CSV table of C-alpha atoms and ligand atoms in Angstrom, one decimal:
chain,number,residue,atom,x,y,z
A,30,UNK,CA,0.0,0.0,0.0
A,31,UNK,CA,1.2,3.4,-1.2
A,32,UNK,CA,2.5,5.5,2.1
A,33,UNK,CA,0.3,8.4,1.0
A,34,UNK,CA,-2.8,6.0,1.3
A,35,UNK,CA,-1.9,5.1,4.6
A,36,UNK,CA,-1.5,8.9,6.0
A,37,UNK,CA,-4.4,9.2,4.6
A,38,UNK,CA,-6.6,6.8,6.4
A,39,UNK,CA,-5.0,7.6,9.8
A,40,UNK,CA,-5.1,11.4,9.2
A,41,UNK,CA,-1.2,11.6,9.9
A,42,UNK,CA,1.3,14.9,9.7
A,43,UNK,CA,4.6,14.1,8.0
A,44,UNK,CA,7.2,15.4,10.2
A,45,UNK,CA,10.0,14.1,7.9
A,46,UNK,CA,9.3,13.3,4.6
A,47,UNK,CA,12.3,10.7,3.3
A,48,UNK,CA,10.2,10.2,-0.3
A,49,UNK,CA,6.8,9.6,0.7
A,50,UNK,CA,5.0,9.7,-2.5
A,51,UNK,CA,7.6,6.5,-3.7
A,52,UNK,CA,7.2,4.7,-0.5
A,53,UNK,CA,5.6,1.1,-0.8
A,54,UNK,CA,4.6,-0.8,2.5
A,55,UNK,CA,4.3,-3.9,2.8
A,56,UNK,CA,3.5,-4.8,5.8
A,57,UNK,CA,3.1,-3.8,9.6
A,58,UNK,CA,5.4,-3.8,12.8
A,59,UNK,CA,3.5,-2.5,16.1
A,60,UNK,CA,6.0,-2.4,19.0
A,61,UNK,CA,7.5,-0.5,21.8
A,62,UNK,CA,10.6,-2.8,22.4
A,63,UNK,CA,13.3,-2.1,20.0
A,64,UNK,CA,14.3,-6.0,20.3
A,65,UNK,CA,11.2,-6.8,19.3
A,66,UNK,CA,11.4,-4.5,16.4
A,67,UNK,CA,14.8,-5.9,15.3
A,68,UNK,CA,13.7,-9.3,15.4
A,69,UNK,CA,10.3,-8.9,13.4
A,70,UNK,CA,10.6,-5.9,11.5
A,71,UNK,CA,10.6,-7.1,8.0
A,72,UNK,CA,11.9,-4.6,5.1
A,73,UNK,CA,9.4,-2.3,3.6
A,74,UNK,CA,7.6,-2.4,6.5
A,75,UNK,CA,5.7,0.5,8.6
A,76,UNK,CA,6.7,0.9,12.4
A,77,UNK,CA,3.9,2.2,14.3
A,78,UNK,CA,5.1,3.1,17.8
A,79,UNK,CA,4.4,5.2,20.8
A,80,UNK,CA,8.6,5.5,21.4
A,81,UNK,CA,9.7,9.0,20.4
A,82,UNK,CA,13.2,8.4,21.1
A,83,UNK,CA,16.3,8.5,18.2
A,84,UNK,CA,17.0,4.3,18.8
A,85,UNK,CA,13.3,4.3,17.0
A,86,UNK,CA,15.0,5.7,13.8
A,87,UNK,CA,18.4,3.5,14.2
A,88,UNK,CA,16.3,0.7,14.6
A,89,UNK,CA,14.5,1.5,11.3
A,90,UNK,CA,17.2,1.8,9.6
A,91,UNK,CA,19.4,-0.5,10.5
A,92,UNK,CA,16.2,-3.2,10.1
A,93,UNK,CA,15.4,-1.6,6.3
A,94,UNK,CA,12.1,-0.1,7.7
A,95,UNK,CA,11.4,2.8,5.7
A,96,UNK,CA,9.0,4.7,7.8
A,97,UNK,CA,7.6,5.4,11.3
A,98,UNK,CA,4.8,6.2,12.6
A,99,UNK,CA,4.2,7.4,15.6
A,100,UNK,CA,0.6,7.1,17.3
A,101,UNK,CA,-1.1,8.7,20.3
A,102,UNK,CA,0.1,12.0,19.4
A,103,UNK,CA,3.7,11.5,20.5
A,104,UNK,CA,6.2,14.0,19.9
A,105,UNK,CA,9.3,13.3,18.3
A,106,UNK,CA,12.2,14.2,20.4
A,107,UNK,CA,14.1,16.7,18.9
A,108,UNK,CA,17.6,14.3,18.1
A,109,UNK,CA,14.7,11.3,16.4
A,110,UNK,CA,13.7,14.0,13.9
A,111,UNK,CA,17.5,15.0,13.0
A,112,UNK,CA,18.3,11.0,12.7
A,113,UNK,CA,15.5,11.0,10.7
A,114,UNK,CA,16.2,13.6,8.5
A,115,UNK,CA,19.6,12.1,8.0
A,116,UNK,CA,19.0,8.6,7.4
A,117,UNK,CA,16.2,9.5,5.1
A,118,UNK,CA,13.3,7.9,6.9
A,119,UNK,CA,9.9,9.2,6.6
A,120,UNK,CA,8.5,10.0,10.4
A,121,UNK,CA,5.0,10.8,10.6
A,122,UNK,CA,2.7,11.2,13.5
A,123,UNK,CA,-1.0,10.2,14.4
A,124,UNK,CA,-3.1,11.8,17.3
A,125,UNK,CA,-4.6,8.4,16.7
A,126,UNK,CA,-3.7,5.6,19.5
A,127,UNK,CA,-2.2,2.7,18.0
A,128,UNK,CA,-5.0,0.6,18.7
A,129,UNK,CA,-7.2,2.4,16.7
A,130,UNK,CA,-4.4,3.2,13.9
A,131,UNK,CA,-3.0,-0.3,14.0
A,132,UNK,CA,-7.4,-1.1,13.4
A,133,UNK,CA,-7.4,1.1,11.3
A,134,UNK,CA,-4.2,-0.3,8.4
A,135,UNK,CA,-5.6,-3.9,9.3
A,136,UNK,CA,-8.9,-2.8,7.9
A,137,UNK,CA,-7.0,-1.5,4.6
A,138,UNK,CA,-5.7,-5.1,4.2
A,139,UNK,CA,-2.1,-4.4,5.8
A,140,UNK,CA,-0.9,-7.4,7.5
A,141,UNK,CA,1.5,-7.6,10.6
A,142,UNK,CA,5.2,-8.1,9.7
A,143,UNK,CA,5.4,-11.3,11.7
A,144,UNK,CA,2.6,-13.5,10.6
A,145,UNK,CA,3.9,-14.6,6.9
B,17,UNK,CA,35.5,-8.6,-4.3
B,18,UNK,CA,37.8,-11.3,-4.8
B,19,UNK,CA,37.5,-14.4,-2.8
B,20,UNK,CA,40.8,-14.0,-1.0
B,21,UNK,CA,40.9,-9.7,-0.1
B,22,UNK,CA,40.9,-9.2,3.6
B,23,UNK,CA,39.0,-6.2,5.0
B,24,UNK,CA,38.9,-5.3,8.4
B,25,UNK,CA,38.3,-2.2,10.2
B,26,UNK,CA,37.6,-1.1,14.1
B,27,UNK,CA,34.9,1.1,16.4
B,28,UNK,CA,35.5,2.6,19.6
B,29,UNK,CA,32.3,2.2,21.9
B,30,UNK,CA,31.7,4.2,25.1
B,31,UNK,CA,29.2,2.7,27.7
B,32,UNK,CA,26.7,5.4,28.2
B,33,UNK,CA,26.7,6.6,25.2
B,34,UNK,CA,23.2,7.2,23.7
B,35,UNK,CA,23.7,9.5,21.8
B,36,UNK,CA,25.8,7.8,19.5
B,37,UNK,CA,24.6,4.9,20.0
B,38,UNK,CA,24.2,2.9,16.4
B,39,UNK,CA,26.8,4.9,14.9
B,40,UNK,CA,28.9,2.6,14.5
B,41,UNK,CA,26.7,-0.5,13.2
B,42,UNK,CA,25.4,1.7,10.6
B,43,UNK,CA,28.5,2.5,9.4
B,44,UNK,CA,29.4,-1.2,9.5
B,45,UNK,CA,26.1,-1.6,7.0
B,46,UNK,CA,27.0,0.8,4.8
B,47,UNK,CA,30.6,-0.8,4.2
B,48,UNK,CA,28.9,-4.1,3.3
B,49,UNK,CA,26.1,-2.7,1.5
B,50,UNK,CA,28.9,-1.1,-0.9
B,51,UNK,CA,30.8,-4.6,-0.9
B,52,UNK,CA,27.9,-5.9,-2.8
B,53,UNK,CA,27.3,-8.5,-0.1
B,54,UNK,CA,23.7,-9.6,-0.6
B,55,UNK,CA,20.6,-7.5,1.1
B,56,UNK,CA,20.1,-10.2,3.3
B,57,UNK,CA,23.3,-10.7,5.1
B,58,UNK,CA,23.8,-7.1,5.1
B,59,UNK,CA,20.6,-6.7,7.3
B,60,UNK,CA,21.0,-9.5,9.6
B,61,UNK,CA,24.6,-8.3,10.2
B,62,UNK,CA,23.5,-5.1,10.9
B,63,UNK,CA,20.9,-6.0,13.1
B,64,UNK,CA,23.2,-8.5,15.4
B,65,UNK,CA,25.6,-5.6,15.3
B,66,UNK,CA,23.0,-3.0,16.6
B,67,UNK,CA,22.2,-5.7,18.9
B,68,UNK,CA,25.7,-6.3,20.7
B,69,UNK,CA,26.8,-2.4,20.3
B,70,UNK,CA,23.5,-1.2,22.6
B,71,UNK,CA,24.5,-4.1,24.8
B,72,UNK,CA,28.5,-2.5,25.1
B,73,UNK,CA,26.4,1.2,25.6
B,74,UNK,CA,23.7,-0.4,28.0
B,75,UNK,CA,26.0,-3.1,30.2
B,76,UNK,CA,29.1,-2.4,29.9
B,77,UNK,CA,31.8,0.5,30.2
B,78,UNK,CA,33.6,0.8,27.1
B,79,UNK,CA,34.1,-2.2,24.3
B,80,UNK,CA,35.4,-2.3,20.6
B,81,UNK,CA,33.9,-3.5,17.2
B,82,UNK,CA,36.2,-5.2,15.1
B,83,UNK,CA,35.1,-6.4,11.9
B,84,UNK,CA,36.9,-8.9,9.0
B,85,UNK,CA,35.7,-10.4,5.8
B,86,UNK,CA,38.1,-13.2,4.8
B,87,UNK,CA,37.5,-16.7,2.9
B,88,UNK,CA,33.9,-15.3,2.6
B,89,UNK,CA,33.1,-15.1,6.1
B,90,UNK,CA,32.2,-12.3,7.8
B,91,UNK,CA,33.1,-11.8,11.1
B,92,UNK,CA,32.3,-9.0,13.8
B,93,UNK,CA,33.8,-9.2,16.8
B,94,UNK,CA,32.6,-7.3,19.9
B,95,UNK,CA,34.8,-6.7,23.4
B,96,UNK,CA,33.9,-5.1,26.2
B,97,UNK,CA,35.3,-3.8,29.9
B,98,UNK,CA,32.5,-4.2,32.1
B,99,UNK,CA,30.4,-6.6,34.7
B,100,UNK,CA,31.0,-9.5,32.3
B,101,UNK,CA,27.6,-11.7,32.5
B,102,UNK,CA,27.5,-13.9,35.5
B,103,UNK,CA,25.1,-16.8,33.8
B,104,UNK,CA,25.4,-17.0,30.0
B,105,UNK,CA,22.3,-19.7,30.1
B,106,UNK,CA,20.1,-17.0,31.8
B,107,UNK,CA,21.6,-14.0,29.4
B,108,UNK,CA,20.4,-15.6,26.3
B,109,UNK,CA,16.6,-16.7,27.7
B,110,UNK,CA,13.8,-14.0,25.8
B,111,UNK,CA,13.1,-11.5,28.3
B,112,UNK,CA,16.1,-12.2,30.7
B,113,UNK,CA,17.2,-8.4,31.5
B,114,UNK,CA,18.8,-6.5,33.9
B,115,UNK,CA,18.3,-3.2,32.2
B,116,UNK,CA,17.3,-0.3,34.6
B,117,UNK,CA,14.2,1.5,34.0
B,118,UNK,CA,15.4,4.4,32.6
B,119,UNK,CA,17.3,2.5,29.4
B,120,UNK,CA,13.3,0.7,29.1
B,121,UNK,CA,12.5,4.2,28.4
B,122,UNK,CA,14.1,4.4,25.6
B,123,UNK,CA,12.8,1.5,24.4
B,124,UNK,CA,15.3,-1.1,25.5
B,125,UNK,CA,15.2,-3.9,28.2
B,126,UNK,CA,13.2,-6.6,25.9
B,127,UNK,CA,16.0,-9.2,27.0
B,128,UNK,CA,16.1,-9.9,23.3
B,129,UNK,CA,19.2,-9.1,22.3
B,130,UNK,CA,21.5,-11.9,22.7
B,131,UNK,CA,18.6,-14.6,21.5
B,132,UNK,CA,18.0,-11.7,18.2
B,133,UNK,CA,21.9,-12.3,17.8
B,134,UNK,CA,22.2,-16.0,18.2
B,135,UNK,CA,18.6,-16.3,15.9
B,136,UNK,CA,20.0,-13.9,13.2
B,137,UNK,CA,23.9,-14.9,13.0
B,138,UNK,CA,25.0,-17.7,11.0
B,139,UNK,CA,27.2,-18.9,14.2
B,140,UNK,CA,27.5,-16.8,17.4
B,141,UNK,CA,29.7,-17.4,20.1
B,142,UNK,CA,30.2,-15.8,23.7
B,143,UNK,CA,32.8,-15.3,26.2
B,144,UNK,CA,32.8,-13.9,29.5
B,145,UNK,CA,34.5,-12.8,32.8
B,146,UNK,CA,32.9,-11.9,35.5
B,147,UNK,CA,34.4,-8.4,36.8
B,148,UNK,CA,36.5,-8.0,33.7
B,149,UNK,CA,34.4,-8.2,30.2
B,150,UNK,CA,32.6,-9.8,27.4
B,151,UNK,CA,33.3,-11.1,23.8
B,152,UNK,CA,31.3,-11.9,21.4
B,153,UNK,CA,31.9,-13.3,17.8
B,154,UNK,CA,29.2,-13.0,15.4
B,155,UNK,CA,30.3,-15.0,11.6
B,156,UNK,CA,28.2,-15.0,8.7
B,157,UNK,CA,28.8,-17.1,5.9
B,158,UNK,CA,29.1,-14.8,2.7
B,159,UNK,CA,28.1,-17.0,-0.6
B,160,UNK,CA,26.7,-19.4,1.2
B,161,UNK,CA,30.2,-20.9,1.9
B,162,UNK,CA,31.1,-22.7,4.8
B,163,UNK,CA,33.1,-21.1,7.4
C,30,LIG,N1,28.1,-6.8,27.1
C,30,LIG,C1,27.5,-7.1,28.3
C,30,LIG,N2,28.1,-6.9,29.5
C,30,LIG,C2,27.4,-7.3,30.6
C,30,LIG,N3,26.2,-7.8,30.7
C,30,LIG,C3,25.6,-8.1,29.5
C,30,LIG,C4,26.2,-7.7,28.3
C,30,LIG,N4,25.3,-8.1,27.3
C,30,LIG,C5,24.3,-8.6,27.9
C,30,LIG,N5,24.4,-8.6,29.2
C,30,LIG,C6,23.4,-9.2,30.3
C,30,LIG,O1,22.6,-10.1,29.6
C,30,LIG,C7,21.2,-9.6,29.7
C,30,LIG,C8,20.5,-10.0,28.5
C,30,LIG,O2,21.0,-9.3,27.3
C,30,LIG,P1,20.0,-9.0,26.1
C,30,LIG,O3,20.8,-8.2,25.1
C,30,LIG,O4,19.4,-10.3,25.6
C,30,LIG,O5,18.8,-8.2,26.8
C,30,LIG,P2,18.8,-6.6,27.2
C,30,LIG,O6,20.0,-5.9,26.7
C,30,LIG,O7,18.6,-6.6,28.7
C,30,LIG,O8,17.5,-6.1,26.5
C,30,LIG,P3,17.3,-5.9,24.9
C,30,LIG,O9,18.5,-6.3,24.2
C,30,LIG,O10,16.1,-6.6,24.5
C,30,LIG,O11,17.1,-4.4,24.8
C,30,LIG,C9,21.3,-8.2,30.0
C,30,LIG,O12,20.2,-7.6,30.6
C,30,LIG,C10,22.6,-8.1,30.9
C,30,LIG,O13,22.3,-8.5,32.2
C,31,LIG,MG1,20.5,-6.1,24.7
C-alpha cells in the first residue's frame, strides 16, 4: 500500500518526509521494544510506535524499515527528527492511539510483519 | 570482491553513550552494503551488530567492534570492559534483562538481544569474565560458503 494511502486513512502529519509519495509498504510492525522491532521488522515495513526516542530511527534503519509512525500523538524528540532527517526515513505522527491506527491499516488489508 | 581480499576495520564504543549509539553499526552496514554482499546478510549483520553495540552502551563500560571479511566469512567481533555476564544460560533466555528502568525508556530492556543475535547470525559465540568483560563473535557465511 502506497504510504500516502496510509497517511491518509490515519489522518497523519509528516514530520520528515524521506520520499513519501515513492514509499511502498508492505506490511506492519506495532512495537515499543526495539528488540522486538529488530527481530520482526521485515523490510518495507511501517513501524507504528508510541517511542519517540532517536533508537526508533536507528532501529528502522538499520532493520530496512522505511518509515515510522508514531501514534497517540507523540512527539518526536528533537535528536529522532534529525536522525530521521539524516537517514532519510519518513517520520509521521498520528493523534490516533495505536489501537485504533494499528485497526485502522488492518482494515486496509495491511498485514503484521510477523505472521507470513 | 575477490574471494581471497581481507578487509577489516575497528569502532570505539563508550558505555553510556546514547547519543551515539548505532553509529557505528550503521556505518558497519553501509561498508557491506557497498561490498555488494547480498541484502540479506547485510541486514542480519547489521541488526546482530546494533544488537551487541546497545549491549557494550547499556552493560558495559567501554568495548570495541572489530570487523573482517576473509575466505567469505564475515566476522564482527565485539569486546567489552565491564560486569562481564554472571550466567550466560540465563543471558540468552527471551526476556532475561537486567536493564534499569530508565534505558526501558528508551525502548530497551526486551531481553532480546542476545537470543535476536544468536537467531540472526549464522554462528554466534560468547565469552565472559565476570568483573572483567565480554566477547562476542558473530560470523556470517558470505556465498553461502562454509566457514
Ligand atoms: N556486554 C554485556 N556486558 C554485561 N552484561 C551483559 C552484556 N550483554 C548482555 N548482558 C546481560 O545479559 C542480559 C540479556 O541481554 P540481552 O541483550 O538479551 O537483553 P537486554 O540488553 O537486557 O534487553 P534488549 O537487548 O532486549 O534491549 C542483559 O540484561 C545483561 O544483564
Ligand atoms: Mg541487549
Amino acid at each position: 500500500m502506497q504510504l500516502s494511502k496510509i497517511i491518509d486513512l490515519v489522518n497523519g502529519t509528516i514530520v520528515v518526509d524521506g520520499g513519501v509519495a515513492a514509499i511502498d509498504i508492505t506490511s506492519v510492525c506495532s512495537a515499543d521494544l526495539l528488540s522486538n522491532v529488530l527481530r520482526h521488522g521485515k523490510k518495507g515495513a511501517l513501524l507504528v510506535t508510541c517511542l519517540n526516542q532517536p533508537h526508533v530511527i536507528r532501529s528502522a534503519e538499520l532493520a530496512d524499515i522505511p518509515a515510522v509512525l508514531l501514534a497517540l500523538g507523540a512527539i518526536p524528540v528533537k535528536d529522532m527528527v534529525a536522525l530521521a532527517e539524516e537517514k532519510k526515513i519518513v517520520l509521521l505522527t498520528t493523534s490516533l492511539p495505536m489501537y485504533t491506527t494499528c485497526g485502522i491499516l488492518y482494515g486496509a488489508g495491511l498485514r503484521s510483519c510477523v505472521e507470513d | 570482491m575477490a574471494a581471497n581480499d581481507t578487509l577489516e576495520g575497528c569502532f570505539e564504543l563508550m558505555g553510556g553513550d546514547f547519543s551515539n549509539a548505532g553509529a557505528a553499526s550503521s556505518e558497519l552496514k553501509s561498508i557491506l552494503t557497498k561490498l555488494g554482499i547480498s541484502a540479506d546478510i547485510v541486514r542480519r549483520a547489521a541488526v546482530t551488530a546494533f544488537e551487541a553495540e546497545m549491549n557494550v552502551i547499556i552493560h558495559a563500560v567501554a568495548g570495541t567492534m572489530h570487523y573482517m571479511i576473509i575466505d567469505n566469512t564475515l566476522t564482527i567481533t565485539l569486546n567489552d570492559m565491564g560486569p562481564g555476564i554472571e550466567s550466560i544460560e540465563l543471558a540468552m533466555q527471551e526476556g532475561y534483562s537486567t536493564a534499569p528502568d530508565w534505558v526501558r525508556e528508551m525502548g530497551w530492556g526486551a531481553g532480546m538481544g542476545l537470543p535476536n543475535i544468536k537467531k540472526y547470525a549464522d554462528i554466534f559465540k560468547i565469552d565472559t569474565v565476570v568483573g572483567e568483560g565480554t566477547t562476542l563473535e558473530i560470523y556470517f557465511r558470505l556465498k553461502g560458503e562454509k566457514c
